[in-house]
Short mmCIF file of C-alpha atoms in Angstrom, two decimals:
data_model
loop_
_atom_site.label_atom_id
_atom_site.label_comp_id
_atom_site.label_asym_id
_atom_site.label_seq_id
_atom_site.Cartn_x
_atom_site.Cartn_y
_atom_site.Cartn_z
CA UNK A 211 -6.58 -27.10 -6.93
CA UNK A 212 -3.61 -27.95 -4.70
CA UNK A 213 0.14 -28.18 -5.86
CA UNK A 214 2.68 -30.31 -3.71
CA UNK A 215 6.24 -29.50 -4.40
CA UNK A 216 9.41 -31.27 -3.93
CA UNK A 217 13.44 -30.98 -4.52
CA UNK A 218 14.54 -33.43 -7.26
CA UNK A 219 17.87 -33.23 -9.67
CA UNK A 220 18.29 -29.52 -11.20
CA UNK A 221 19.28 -29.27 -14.92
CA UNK A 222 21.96 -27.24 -15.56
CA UNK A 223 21.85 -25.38 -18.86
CA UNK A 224 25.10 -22.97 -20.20
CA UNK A 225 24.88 -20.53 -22.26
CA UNK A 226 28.62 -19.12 -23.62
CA UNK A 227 26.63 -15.73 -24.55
CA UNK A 228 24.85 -15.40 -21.68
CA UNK A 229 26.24 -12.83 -18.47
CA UNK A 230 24.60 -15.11 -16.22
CA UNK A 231 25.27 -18.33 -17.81
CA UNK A 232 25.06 -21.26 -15.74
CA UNK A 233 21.25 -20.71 -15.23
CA UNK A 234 19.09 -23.93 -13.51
CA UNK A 235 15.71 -24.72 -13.89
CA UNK A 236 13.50 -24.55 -10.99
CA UNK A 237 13.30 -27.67 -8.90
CA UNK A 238 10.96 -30.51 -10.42
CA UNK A 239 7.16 -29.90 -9.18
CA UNK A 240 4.75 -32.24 -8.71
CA UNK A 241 0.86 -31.41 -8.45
CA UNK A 242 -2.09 -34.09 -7.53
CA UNK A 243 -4.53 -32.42 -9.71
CA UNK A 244 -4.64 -32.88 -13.95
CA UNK A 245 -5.32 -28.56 -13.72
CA UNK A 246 -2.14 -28.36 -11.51
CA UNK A 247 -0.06 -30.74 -13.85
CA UNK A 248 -0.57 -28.69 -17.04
CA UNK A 249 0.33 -25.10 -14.79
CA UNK A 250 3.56 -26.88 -13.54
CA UNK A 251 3.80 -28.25 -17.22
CA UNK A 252 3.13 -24.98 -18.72
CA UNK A 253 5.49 -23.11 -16.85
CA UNK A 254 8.91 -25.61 -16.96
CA UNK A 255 8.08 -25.28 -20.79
CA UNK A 256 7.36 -21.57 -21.32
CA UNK A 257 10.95 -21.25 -18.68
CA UNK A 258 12.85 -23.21 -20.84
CA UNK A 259 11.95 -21.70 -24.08
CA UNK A 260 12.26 -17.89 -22.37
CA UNK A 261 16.12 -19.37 -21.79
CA UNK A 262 16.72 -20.74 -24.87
CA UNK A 263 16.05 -17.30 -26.20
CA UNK A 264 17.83 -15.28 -23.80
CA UNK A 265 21.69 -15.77 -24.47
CA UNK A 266 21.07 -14.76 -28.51
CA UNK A 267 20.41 -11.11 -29.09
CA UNK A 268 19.82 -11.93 -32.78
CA UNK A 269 16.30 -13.29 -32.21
CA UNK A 270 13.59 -10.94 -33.17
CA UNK A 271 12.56 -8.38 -30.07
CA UNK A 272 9.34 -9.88 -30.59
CA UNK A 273 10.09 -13.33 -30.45
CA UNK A 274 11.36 -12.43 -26.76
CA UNK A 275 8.16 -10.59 -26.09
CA UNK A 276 6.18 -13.57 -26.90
CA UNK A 277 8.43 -15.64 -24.81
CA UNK A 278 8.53 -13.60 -21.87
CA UNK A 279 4.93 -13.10 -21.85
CA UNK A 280 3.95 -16.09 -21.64
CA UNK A 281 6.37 -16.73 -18.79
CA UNK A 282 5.39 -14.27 -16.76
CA UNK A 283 1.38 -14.85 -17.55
CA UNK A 284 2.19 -18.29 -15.53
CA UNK A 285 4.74 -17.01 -13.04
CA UNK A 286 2.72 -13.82 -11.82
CA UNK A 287 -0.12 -16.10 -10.79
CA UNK A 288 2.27 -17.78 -8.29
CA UNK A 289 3.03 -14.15 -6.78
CA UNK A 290 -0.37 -13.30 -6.06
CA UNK A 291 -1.84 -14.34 -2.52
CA UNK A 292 -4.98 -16.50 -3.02
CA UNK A 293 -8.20 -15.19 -1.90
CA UNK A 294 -7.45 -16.19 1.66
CA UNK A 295 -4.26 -14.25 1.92
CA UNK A 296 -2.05 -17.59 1.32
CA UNK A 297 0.46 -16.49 -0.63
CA UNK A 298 2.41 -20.04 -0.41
CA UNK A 299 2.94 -20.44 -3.58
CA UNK A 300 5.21 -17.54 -3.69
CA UNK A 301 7.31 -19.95 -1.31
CA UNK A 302 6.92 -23.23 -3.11
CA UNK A 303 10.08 -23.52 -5.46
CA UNK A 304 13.65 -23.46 -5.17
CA UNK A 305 15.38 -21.20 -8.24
CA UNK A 306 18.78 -20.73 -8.67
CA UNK A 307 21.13 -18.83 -10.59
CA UNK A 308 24.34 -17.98 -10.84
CA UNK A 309 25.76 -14.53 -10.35
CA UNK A 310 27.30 -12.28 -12.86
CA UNK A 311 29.90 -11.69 -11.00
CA UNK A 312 30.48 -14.22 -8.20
CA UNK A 313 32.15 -17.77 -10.20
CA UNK A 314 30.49 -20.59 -11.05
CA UNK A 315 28.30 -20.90 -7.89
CA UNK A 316 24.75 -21.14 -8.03
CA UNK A 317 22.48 -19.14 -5.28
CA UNK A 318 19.27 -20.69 -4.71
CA UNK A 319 16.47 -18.73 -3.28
CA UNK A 320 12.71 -20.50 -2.28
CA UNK A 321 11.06 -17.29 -3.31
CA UNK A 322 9.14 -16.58 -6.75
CA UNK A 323 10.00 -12.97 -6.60
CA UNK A 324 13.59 -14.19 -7.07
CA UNK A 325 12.99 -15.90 -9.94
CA UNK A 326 11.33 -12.61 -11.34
CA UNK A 327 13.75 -10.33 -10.68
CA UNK A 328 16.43 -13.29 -12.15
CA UNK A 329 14.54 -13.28 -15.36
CA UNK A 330 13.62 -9.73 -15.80
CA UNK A 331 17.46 -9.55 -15.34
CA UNK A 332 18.58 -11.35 -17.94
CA UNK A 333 15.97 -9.88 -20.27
CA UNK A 334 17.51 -6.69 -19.75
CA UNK A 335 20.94 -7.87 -20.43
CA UNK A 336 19.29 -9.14 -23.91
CA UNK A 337 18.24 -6.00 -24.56
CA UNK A 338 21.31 -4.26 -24.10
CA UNK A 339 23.14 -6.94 -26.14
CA UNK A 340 20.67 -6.53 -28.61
CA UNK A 341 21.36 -2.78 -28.61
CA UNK A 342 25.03 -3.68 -28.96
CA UNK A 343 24.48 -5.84 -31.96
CA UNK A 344 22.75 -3.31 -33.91
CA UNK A 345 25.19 -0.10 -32.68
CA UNK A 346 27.98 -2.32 -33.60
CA UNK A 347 26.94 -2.60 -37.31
CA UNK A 348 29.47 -0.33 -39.61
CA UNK A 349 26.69 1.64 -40.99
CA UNK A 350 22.74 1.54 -39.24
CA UNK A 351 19.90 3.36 -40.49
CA UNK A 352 17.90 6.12 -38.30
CA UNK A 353 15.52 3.21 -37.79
CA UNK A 354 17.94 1.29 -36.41
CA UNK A 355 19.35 3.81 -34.05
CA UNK A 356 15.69 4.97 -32.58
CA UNK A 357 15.60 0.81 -31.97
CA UNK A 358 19.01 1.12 -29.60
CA UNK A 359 17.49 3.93 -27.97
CA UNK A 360 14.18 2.21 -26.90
CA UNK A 361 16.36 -1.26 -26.45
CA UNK A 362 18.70 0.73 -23.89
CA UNK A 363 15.37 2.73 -22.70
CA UNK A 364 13.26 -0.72 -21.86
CA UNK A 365 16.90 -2.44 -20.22
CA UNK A 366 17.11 0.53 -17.83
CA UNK A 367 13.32 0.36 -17.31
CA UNK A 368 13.27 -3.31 -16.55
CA UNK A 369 16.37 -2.44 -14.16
CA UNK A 370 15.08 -0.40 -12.22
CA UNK A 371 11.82 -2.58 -11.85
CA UNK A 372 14.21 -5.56 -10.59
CA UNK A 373 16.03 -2.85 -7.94
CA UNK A 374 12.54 -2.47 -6.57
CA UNK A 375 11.28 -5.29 -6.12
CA UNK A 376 14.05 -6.72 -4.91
CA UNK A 377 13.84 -5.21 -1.71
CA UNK A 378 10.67 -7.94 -1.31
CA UNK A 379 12.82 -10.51 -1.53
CA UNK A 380 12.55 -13.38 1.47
CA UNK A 381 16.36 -13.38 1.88
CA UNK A 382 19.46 -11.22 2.13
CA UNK A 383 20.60 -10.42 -1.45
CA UNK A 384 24.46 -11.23 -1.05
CA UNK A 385 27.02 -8.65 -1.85
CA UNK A 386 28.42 -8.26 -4.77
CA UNK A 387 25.42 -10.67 -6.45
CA UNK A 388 23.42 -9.14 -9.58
CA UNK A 389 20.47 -8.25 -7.54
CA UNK A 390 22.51 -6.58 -5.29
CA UNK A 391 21.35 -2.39 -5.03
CA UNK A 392 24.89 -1.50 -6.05
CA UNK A 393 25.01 -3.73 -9.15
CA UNK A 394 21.85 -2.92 -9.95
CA UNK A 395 23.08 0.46 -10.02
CA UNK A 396 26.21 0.46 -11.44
CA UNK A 397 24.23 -1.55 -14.94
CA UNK A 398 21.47 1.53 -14.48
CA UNK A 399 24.86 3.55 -15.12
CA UNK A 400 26.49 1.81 -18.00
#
């Protein structure tokens, strides 16, 4: 099975809810082989339904589980090195998003991990905005306030996944960016 990969046009997709909202799909692949088709396929789809999901925190937590499962089921297998040690697959796509807190400029990284930490990202921010939604109601039930606690619980977790791995990353992180060890931990302290 061998994928080829090339730059083409990036769709840009904003989301008004979203903390990192001018997010860009991952440059167009292109594979030889009808197995390496459906992967590429598979994943632009499962991507762009994850980020349709992302920016509203009133979808069911399980409707982003499914979602981001199926994402990462695809994704993962593009971190791990084949059987001969190639890991060039991990190297094979451009991603880009744009930064919390840096404007309106995209950074681009050819790096997998990237994308994983950039997605795991924004699913914590869903949590916590889901969190939000349901503190924010006038009166919540018990129920209701155990599910805060666990949506806080599982941001934080993912978090602190996305601080550690991103020290794997094949570039700098840039200051001030949301993978950034200081941003990281400054939302590990909200």
């Amino acid at each position: 099975c061998s994928l080829f990969f090339f730059s083409s046009r990036r769709r840009h997709t904003r989301f008004a809810s979203d903390w990192s909202s001018n997010v860009c799909s991952s440059d167009l692949m292109f594979a030889a082989e009808p197995q390496s088709v459906k992967i590429c396929s598979d994943l632009r789809q499962s991507r762009a339904r994850l980020l349709d999901i992302i920016p509203d925190a009133n979808h069911e937590e399980v409707t982003l589980d499914t979602a981001l499962s199926s994402y990462l089921s695809l994704l993962l297998g593009m971190l791990v090195p084949a059987q001969d040690g190639n890991d060039r697959l991990r190297y094979a796509c451009r991603f880009r998003w744009t930064d919390t807190m840096l404007g309106n400029t995209p950074h681009a990284m050819t790096d997998v991990e990237f994308e994983l930490c950039s997605i795991c990202l924004n699913v914590a921010f869903w949590f916590m905005k889901f969190a939000s939604r349901l503190a924010g109601k006038d009166e919540i039930s018990m129920d209701e306030a155990k599910n805060v606690h666990s949506a806080l619980r599982k941001a934080a977790g993912i978090i602190q996944m996305v601080q550690e791995r991103s020290h794997g990353l094949s570039e700098e992180i840039t200051s001030g960016s949301d993978l950034d060890p200081r941003v990281l931990t400054a939302y590990l302290n909200q």
